[in-house]
XYZ file of C-alpha atoms in Angstrom:
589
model
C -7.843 -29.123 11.326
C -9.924 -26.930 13.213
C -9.672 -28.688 16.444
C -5.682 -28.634 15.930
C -5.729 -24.841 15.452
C -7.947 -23.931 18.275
C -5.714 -25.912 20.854
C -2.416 -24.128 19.616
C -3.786 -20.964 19.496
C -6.429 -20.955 22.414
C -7.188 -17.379 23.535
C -6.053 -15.541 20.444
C -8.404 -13.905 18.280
C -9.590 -15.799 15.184
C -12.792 -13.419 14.531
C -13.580 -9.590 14.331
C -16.719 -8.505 13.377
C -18.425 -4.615 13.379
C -21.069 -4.837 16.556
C -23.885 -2.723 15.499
C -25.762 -2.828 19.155
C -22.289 -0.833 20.760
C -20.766 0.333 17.309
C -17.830 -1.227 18.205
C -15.274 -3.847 16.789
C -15.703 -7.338 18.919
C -13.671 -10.230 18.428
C -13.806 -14.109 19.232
C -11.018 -15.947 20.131
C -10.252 -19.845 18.855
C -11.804 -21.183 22.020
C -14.681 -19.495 22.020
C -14.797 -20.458 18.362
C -14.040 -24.080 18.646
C -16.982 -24.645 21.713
C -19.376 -22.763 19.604
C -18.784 -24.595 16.587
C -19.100 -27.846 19.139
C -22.628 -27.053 20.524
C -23.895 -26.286 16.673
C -22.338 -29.625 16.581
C -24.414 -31.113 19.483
C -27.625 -29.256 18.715
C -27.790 -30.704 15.334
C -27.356 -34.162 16.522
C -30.214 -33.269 18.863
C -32.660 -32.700 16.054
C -31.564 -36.059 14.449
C -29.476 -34.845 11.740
C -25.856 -35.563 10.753
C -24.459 -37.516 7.916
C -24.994 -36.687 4.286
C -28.183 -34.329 5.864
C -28.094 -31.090 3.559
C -28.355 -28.008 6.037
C -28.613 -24.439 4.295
C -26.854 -20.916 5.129
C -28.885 -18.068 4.088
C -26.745 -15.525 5.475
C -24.783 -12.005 5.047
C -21.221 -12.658 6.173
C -20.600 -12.773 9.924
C -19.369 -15.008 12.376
C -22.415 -17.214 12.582
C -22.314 -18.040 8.773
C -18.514 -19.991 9.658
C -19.798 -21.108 13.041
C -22.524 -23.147 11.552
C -20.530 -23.998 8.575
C -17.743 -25.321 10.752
C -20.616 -27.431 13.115
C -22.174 -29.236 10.257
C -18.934 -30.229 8.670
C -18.039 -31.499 12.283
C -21.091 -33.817 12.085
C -20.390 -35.059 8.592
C -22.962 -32.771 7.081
C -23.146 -31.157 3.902
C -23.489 -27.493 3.589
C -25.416 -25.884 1.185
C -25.095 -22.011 0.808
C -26.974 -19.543 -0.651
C -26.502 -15.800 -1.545
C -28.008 -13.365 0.761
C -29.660 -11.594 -2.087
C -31.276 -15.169 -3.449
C -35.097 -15.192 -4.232
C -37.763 -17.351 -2.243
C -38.049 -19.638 -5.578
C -34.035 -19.947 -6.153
C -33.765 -20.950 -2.513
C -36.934 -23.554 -3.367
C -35.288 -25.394 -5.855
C -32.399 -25.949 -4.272
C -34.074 -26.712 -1.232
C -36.071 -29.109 -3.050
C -33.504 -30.635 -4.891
C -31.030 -30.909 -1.928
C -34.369 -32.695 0.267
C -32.868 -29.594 2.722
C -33.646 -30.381 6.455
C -32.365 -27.297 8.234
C -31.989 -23.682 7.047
C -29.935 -21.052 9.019
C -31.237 -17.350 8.445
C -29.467 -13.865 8.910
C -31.663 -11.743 9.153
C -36.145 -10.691 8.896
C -35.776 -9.882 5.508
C -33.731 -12.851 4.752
C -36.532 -14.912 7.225
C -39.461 -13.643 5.464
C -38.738 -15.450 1.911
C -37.424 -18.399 4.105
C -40.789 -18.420 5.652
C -42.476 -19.005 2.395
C -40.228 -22.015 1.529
C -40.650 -23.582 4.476
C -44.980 -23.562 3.282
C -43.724 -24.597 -0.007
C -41.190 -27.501 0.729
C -42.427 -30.639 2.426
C -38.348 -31.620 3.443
C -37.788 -28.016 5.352
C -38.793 -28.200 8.914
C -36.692 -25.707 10.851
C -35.486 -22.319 10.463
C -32.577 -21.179 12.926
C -32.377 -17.214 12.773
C -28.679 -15.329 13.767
C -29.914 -11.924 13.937
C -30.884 -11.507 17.867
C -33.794 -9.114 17.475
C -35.326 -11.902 15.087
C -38.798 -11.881 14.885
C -40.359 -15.560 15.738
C -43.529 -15.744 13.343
C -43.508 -19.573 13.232
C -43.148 -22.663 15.812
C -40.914 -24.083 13.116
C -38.520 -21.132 13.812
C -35.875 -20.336 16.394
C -33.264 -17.654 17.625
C -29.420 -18.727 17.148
C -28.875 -18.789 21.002
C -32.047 -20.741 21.548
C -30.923 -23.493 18.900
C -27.407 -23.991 20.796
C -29.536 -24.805 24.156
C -30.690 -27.687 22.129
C -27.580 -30.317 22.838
C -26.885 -29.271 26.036
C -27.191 -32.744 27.265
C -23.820 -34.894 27.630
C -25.186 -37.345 24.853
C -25.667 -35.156 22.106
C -21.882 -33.932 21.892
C -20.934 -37.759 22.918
C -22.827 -38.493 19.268
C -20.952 -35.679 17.553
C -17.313 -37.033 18.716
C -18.472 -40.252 17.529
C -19.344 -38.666 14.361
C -16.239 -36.622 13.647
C -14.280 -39.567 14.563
C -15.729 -41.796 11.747
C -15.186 -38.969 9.468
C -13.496 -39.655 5.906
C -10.995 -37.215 4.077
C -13.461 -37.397 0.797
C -16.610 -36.843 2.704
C -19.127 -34.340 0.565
C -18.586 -31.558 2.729
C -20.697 -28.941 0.396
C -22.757 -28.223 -2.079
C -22.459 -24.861 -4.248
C -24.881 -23.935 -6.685
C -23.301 -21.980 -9.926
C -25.774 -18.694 -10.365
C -25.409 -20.462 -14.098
C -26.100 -17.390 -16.734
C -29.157 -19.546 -18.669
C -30.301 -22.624 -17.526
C -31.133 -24.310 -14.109
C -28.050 -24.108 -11.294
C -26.276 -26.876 -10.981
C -24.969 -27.887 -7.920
C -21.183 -28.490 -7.459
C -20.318 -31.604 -5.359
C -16.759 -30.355 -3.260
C -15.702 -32.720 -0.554
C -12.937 -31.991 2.806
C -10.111 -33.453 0.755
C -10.753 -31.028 -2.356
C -10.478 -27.783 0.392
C -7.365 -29.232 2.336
C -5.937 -29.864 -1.542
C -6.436 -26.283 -2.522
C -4.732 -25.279 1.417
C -1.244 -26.914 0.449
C -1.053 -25.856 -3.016
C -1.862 -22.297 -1.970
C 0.943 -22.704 0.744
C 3.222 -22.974 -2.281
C 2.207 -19.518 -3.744
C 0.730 -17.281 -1.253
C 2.546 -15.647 1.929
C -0.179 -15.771 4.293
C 1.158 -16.389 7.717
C -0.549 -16.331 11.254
C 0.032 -12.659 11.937
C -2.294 -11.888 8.910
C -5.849 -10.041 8.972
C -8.290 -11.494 5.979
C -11.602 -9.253 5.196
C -14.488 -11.316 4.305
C -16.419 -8.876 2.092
C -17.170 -11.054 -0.670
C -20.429 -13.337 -0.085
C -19.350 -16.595 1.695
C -21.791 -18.278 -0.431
C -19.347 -17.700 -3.124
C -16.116 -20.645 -3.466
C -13.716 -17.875 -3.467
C -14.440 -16.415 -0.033
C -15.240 -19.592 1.267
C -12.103 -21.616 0.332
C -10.085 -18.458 0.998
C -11.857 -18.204 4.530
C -10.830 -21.484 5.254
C -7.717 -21.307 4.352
C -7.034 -18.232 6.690
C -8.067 -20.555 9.435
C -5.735 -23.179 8.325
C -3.316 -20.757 8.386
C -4.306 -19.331 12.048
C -4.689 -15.666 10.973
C -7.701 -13.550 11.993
C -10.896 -13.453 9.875
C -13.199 -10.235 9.617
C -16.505 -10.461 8.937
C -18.197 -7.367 7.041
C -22.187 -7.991 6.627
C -22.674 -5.471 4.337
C -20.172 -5.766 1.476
C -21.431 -1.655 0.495
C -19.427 -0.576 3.241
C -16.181 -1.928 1.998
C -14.171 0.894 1.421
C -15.528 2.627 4.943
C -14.643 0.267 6.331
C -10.951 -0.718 5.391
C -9.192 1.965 7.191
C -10.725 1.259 9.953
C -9.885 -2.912 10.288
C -6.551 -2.294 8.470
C -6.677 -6.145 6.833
C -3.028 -7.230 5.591
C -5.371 -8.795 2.262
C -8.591 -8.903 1.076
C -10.264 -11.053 -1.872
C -12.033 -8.751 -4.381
C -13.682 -9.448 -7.888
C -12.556 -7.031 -10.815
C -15.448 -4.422 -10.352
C -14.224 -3.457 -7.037
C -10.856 -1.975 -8.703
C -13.343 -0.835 -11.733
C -15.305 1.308 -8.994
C -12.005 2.520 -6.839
C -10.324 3.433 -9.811
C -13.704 5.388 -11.342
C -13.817 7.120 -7.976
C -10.209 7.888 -7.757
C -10.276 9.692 -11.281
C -13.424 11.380 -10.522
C -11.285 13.268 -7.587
C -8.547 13.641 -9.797
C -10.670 15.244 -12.232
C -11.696 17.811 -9.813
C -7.757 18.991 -8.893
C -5.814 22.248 -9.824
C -2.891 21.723 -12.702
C -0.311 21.652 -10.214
C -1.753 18.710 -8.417
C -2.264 16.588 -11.715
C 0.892 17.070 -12.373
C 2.031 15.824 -9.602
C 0.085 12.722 -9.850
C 0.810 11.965 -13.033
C 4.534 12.189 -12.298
C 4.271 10.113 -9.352
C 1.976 7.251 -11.351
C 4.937 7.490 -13.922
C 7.264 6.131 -11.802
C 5.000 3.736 -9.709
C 4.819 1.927 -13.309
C 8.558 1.924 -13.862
C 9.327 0.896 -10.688
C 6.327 -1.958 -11.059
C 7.135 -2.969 -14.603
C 10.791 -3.819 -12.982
C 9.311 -6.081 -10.197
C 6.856 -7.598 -12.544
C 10.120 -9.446 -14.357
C 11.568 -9.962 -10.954
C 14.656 -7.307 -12.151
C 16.762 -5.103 -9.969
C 15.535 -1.644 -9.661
C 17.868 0.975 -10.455
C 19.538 2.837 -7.543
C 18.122 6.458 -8.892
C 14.543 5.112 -9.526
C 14.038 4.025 -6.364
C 15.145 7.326 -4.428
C 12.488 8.773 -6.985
C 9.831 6.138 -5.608
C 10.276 7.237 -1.987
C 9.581 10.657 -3.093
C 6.545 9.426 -5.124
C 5.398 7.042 -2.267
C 5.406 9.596 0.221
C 3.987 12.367 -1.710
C 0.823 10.314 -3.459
C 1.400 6.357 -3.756
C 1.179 6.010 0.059
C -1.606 8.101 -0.016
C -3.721 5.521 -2.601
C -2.604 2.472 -0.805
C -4.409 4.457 2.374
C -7.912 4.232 0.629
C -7.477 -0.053 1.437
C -5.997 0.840 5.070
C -2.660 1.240 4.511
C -1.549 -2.543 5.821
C -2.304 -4.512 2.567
C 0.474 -6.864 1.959
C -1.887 -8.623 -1.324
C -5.179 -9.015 -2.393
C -6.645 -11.969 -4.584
C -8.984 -11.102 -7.343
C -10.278 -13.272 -9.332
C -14.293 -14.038 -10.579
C -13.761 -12.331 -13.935
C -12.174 -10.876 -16.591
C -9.795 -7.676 -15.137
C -8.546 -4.849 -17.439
C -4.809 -4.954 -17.672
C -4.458 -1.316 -17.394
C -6.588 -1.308 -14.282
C -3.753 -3.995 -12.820
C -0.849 -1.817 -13.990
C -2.746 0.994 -12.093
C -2.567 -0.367 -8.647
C 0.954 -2.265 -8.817
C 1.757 0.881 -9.553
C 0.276 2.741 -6.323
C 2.439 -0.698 -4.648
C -0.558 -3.168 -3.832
C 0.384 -6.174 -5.094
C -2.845 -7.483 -6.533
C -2.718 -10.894 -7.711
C -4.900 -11.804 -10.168
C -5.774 -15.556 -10.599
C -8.690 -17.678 -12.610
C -10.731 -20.914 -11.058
C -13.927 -21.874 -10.868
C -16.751 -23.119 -8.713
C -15.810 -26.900 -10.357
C -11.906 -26.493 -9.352
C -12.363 -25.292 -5.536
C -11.593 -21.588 -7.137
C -7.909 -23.078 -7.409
C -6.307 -23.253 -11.325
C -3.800 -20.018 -11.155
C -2.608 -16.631 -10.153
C 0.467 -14.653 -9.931
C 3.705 -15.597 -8.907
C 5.347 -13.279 -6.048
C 8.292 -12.848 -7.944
C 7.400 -12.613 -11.548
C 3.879 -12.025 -13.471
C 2.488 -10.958 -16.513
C -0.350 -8.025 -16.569
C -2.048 -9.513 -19.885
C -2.208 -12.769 -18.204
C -4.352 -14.817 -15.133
C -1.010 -15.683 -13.630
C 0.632 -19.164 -13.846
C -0.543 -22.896 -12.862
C -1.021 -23.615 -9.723
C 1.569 -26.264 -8.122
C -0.209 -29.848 -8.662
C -2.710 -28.780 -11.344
C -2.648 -30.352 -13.978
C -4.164 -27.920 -17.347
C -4.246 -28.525 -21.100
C -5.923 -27.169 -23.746
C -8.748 -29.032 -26.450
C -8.928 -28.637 -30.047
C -10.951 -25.982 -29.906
C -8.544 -23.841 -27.545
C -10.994 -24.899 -24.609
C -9.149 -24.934 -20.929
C -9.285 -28.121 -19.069
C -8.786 -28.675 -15.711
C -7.015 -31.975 -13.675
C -6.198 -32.315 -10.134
C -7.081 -32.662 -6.437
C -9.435 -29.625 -6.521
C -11.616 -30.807 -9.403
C -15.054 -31.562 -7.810
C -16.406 -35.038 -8.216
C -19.775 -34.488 -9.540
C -22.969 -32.289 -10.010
C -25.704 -32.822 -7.750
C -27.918 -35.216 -9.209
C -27.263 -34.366 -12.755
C -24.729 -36.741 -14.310
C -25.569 -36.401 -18.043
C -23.992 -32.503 -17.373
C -21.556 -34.312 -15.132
C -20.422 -36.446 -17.917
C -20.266 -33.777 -20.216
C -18.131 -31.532 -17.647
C -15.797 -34.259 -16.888
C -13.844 -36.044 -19.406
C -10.780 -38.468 -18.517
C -10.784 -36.457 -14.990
C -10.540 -32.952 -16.764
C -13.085 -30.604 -15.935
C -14.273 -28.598 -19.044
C -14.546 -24.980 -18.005
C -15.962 -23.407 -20.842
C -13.359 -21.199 -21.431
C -11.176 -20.489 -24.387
C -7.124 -19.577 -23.630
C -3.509 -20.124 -24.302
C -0.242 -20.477 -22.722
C 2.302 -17.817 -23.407
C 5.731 -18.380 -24.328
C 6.510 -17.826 -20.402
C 4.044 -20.255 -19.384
C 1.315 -17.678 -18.276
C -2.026 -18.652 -18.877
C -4.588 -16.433 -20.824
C -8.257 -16.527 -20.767
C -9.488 -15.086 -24.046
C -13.347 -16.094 -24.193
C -16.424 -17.931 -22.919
C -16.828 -20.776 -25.529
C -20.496 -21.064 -25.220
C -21.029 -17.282 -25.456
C -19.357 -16.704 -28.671
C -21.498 -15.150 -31.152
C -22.115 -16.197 -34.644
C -23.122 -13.077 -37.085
C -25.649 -14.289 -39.804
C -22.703 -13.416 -41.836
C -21.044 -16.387 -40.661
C -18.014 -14.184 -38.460
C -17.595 -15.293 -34.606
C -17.816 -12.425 -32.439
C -16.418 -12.130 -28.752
C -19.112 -10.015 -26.378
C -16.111 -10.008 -23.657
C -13.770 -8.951 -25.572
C -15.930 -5.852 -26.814
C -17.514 -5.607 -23.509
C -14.032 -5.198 -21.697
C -12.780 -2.459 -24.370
C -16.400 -0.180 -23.638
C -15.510 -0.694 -20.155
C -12.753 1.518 -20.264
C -14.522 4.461 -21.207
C -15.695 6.561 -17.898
C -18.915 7.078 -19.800
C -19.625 3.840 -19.682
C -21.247 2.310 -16.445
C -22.495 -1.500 -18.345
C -22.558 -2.889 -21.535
C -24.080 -6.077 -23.057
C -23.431 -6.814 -26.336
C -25.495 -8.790 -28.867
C -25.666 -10.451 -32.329
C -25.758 -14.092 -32.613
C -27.639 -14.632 -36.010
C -27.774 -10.848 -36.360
C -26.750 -8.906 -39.178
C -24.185 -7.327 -37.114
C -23.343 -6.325 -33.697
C -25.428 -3.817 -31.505
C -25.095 -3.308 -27.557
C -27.272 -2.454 -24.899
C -25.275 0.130 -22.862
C -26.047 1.982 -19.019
C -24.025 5.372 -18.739
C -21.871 5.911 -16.004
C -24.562 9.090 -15.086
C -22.178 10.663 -12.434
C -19.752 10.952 -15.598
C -22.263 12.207 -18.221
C -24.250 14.851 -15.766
C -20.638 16.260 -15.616
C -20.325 16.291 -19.632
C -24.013 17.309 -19.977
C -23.635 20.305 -18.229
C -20.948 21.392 -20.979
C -24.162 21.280 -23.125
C -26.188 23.093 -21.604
C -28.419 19.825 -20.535
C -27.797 20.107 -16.412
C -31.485 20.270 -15.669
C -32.619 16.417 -17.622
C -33.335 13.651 -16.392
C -31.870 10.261 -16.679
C -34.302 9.041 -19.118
C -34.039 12.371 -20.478
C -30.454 12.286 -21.216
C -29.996 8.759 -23.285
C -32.981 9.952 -25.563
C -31.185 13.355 -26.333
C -29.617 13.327 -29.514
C -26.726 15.615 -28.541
C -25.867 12.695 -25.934
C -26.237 10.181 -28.146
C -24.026 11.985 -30.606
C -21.138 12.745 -27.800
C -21.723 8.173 -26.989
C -21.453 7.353 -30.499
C -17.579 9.089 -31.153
C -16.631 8.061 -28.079
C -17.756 4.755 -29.276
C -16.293 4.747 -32.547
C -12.825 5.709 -30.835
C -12.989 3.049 -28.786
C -13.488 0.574 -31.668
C -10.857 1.872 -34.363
C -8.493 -1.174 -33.930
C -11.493 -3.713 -34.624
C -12.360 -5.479 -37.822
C -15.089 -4.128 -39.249
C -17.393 -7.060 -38.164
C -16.461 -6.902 -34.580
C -17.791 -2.974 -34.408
C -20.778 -2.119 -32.360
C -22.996 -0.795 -35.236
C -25.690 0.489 -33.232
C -26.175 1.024 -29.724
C -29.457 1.339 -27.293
C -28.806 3.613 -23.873
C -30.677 2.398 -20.669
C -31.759 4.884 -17.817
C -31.558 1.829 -15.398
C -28.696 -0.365 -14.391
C -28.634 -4.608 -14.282
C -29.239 -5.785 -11.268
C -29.643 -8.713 -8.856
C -32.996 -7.592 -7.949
C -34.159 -6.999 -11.657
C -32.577 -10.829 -12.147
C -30.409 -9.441 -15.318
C -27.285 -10.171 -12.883
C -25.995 -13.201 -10.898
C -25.580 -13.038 -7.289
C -21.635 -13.116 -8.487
C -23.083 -9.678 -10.716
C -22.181 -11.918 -13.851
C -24.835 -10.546 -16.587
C -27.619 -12.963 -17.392
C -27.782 -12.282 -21.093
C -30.561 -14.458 -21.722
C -33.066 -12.995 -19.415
C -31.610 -9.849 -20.521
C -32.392 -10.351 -24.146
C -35.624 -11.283 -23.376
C -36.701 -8.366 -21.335
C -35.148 -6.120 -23.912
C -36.567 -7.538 -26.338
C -38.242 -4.688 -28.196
C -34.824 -1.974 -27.599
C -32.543 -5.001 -29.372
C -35.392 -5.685 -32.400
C -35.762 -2.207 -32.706
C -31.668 -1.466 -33.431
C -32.059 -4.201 -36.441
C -35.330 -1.851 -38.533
C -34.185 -0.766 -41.499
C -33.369 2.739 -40.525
C-alpha cells in the first residue's frame, strides 16, 4: 500500500514535523519516505532479522517512529511499541516476553532505561537511537543515520524485496500491549489484514481525502493514533508529527491540521481553560457569549437530526460565528474539518459544547482487541448521549449480562502467548470487551459501565465508579476523582481539586496565603467540597452517594504509576497506596 502511494504521489509532502535545531517546520515528501523506509528495510536484513523477529519502538512521536514502523512491516516483522513514558521494568517484560531482538530509542532519557534492559535481557542486543545528539554509552548502541549505513550493499535490499514479496495479507504485523488497570499487560496480536479492514470500513464513514492535514499528538504506541496514522497514509494526506503532546494547543494554530484524534480529557482541559477566561470577562462580554453559545446549540441540535435549519437561525449563526464561535474554533487552528475522540468515557455536555462552537467532534468507542474500530458518529445524524453507531461490517451484540461483544475483520486473533485469557476474550469469534451497553431505539450504541469494575456494597447494591466519577467531573472544583466501595459499607472517593479553581474560591475566604496541603485539610474548604458535592449527587439513590470524601494535595500520575500511559486510573495500585486515607473514611466517626 505504501509502495502504491509513494509512486502516485512522489514529491508531495507526506510528513511535517517541528525542527528544533532551526525552529522551523520541515517536511518529507513520499519519496524520501518510501527510500527511507527501504534502507530500515535493508539494514535490518543486514543484522539477520526479518520474519516473525519482534523489533521495539520506544519513541515520542516523530517521523522516525513511522519510518521504522513502516521498514519492519516491509520485512515481515512484527512491531512492538511502547509508550514513551514506560518504565525500564514494563519495557523488560515485554521485552522478555516478546524474545525482542532490536529496540529503536528517541531520545537519552528514553536510552538510559533502555540501557538497563539491554543488561537485564539476554534476547536484546541492539539499541538504534533517533535523536542525533544521542549519546553512544554502549558498543551495543547506534545513531539512526549510522544504522541505515548498515544495508547499503545491493544484497541486503535484494533480501528485503524477496521478503515483501512473500508477504501474506494475515501476517502478525504488531504487537500492542494493553496498559491493563490490574494485572500483567497482555499483548494484542493485530495482523496487515486487520489494519487494511479497519481502512475500508472507515472509508465508509469518515471524509478524509488527500488534501487533508492529520496531527499526531496522541502516543503512536497507542491503536488509535496508530491505525488512524495509517490510515492517513492510505488515504495520501499529510501526517504531522508533534513529540511533545504538552504543546498541543501551541501548537495547532500554527500547523492548521484539517483533524486531529484526541481522548476526552483534552476537551475536559480546553473547555476548563476556556471558562476560566470567561470567568475573568466584564457583563457585557458574558453576555455576549452566552447568547452566541445559545444559538451554536440550536443551530447544532438541528444538524445533529440531520434537519433543515431555519432561514432566521442561520443569519443569527453568522452573526454568532463571526462575533465568538469563529473565534473558539481558532484555539484548534481554525482549519478543523473533524476530530476523532475516542479512549474513554466523554461528558455529553462537553460534546454539545463544541458542536456548538461548529467542530464537528465525532465521538466513537473501540478497543486495543478491535483495531480501535467498533463505532462513531455518523456525518449526517448522531446522538450526544451516545458512542455513535456501528461501524459498516461489524458485527455487535449484546450478552446476558448487557456485556458488548465484538465480531468482524478488526477483531485481533489472539493474545501473545496467553490463550487461557485468549479463550476467555474470544467466544464464537466475538471479542468480549468488558463493557456493559445498549442500543437505542435509533440504533446508537451506549456504553454505560466497565463490567469488571462494578462495585458491590457489603449491602449487597452494585455501584458504578464511572458513572459517579463522570458526574464529579463536571464540577470545576474538581481536577480527579476515584471512587471506592466494593465490600464497603458505602461509597467514599478519593478526590484532587482542580487548585487553579479553588485558590480563586479560597481567596473569597480569606485563605489566599495556604498551601496546597494546607487547603484540603481546612475545614472551611472541606465544607465549601462537601455542598458542592451533595449538589452534584441529589438525583442519586441514596446508595450510589459519595458518603465521605478524602482530598489529595497531589494529582495521579504516570510517573507515580496510579495512571496508564493512556492516563486510565489504576485503581488497584491506587487503593493500595492509599490505603490508610480510604480505611480511615470507614472509622466510626
Amino acid at each position: 500500500m505504501l509502495a502504491e502511494r509513494a509512486g502516485q504521489y512522489q514529491s508531495r509532502e507526506v510528513f511535517r514535523y517541528f525542527d528544533k535545531s532551526t525552529q522551523k517546520i520541515l517536511s518529507t515528501s513520499w519519496d524520501e519516505m518510501i527510500g527511507l523506509t527501504k534502507e530500515v528495510s535493508s539494514s535490518i536484513k543486514s543484522l539477520g532479522y526479518g520474519y516473525d523477529d519482534k523489533i521495539g519502538i520506544f519513541s515520542g512521536n516523530r517521523p522516525e517512529w513511522s519510518i521504522a514502523d513502516f521498514g519492519i512491516l516491509a520485512v515481515r516483522g512484527v512491531v512492538v511499541p511502547f509508550y514513551a513514558t514506560a518504565s525500564k521494568h514494563e519495557i523488560k517484560y515485554i521485552v522478555d516476553e516478546t524474545e525482542m531482538r532490536v529496540l529503536f530509542v528517541g531520545n537519552n532519557e528514553q536510552l538510559e532505561k533502555a540501557l538497563w534492559v539491554l543488561d537485564h535481557c539476554e534476547t536484546l542486543d541492539r539499541l538504534v537511537i533517533f535523536e542525533p545528539g544521542g549519546i553512544l554509552k554502549d558498543e551495543r548502541c547506534m545513531l539512526w543515520k549510522d544504522f541505515l549505513k548498515l544495508g547499503s550493499d545491493k544484497k541486503y535490499a535484494v533480501m528485503a524485496d524477496e521478503a515483501l514479496a512473500e508477504a501474506e495479507e494475515d501476517d502478525l504485523a504488531t504487537i500492542i500491549y494493553t496498559s491493563g488497570t490490574t494485572g500483567e499487560p497482555k499483548g494484542v496480536m493485530l495482523g496487515h489484514n486487520h489494519f487494511m479492514f479497519a481502512f475500508g470500513i472507515h472509508d465508509k464513514r469518515i471524509p478524509m481525502e488527500d488534501k487533508d492535514v492529520s496531527m499526531c499528538f496522541l502516543p503512536l504506541s497507542h491503536v488509535f493514533e496508530r491505525t488512524w496514522t495509517f490510515y492517513v497514509l492510505y488515504k495520501g494526506a499529510v501526517n504531522h508529527y508533534l513529540e511533545n503532546p504538552r504543546e498541543v494547543i501551541e501548537m495547532m494554530p500554527k500547523v492548521r491540521p484539517t483533524t486531529i484524534c484526541v481522548v476526552p480529557r483534552f476537551f475536559e482541559k480546553t473547555h476548563e481553560g476556556i471558562m476560566l477566561e470567561y470567568s475573568k470577562w466584564p457583563g457585557f462580554k458574558k453576555k455576549l457569549f452566552d447568547w452566541s453559545l445559545k444559538i451554536g446549540y440550536r443551530l447544532s441540535d438541528y444538524r445533529s437530526k440531520n434537519q433543515k435549519v431555519p432561514a432566521l437561525l442561520r443569519k443569527k449563526y453568522t452573526l454568532a460565528d463571526k462575533l465568538v464561535l469563529g473565534k473558539l474554533r481558532n484555539i484548534f487552528g481554525g482549519n478543523i474539518k473533524f476530530m476523532p475522540v475516542s479512549g474513554a468515557a466523554i461528558r455529553p455536555d462537553l460534546l454539545r459544547f463544541f458542536h456548538a462552537t461548529g467542530l464537528f467532534v465525532n465521538y466513537g468507542y473501540g478497543a486495543t482487541e478491535t483495531t480501535a474500530t467498533v463505532s462513531c458518529f455518523k456525518s449526517d445524524t448522531y446522538d450526544f448521549n451516545a458512542c455513535g453507531t456501528i461501524m459498516p461490517d461489524v458485527e455487535v451484540k449484546f450478552s446476558e449480562e448487557g456485556e458488548i461483544m465484538v465480531k468482524g475483520g478488526t477483531v485481533f486473533s489472539a493474545y501473545y502467548k496467553k490463550p487461557e485469557e485468549t479463550l476467555a476474550s474470544l467466544q464464537d469469534g466475538f471479542y468480549m470487551t468488558g463493557d456493559k451497553g445498549y442500543f437505542t431505539d435509533n440504533g446508537d450504541l451506549v456504553m454505560t459501565d466497565r463490567i469488571k469494575d462494578l462495585m458491590k456494597t457489603s449491602l449487597g447494591k452494585y455501584v458504578s465508579p464511572q458513572k459517579l466519577e463522570l458526574l464529579l467531573g463536571n464540577d470545576r472544583y474538581i481536577e480527579q476523582v476515584v471512587v471506592v466501595g466494593d465490600n464497603k459499607k458505602f461509597v467514599s472517593a478519593l478526590i484532587v481539586p482542580s487548585y487553579e479553581n479553588l485558590h480563586e474560591k479560597a481567596k473569597e475566604f480569606g485563605l489566599s496565603s495556604m498551601t496546597d496541603k494546607e487547603l484540603v485539610q481546612n475545614e472551611v474548604i472541606l465544607g465549601f467540597m462537601q455542598k458542592r458535592i451533595d449538589l452534584l449527587q441529589e438525583e442519586l439513590g441514596q446508595h450510589e452517594k459519595i458518603i465521605k470524601f478524602h482530598l489529595l494535595p497531589e494529582a495521579f500520575s504516570i510517573e507515580k504509576n496510579t495512571m496508564t500511559s493512556t492516563l486510565k486510573l489504576r485503581r488497584k495500585i491506587i487503593a493500595e497506596q492509599y490505603y490508610d486515607q480510604i480505611e480511615a473514611m470507614y472509622l466510626p466517626s
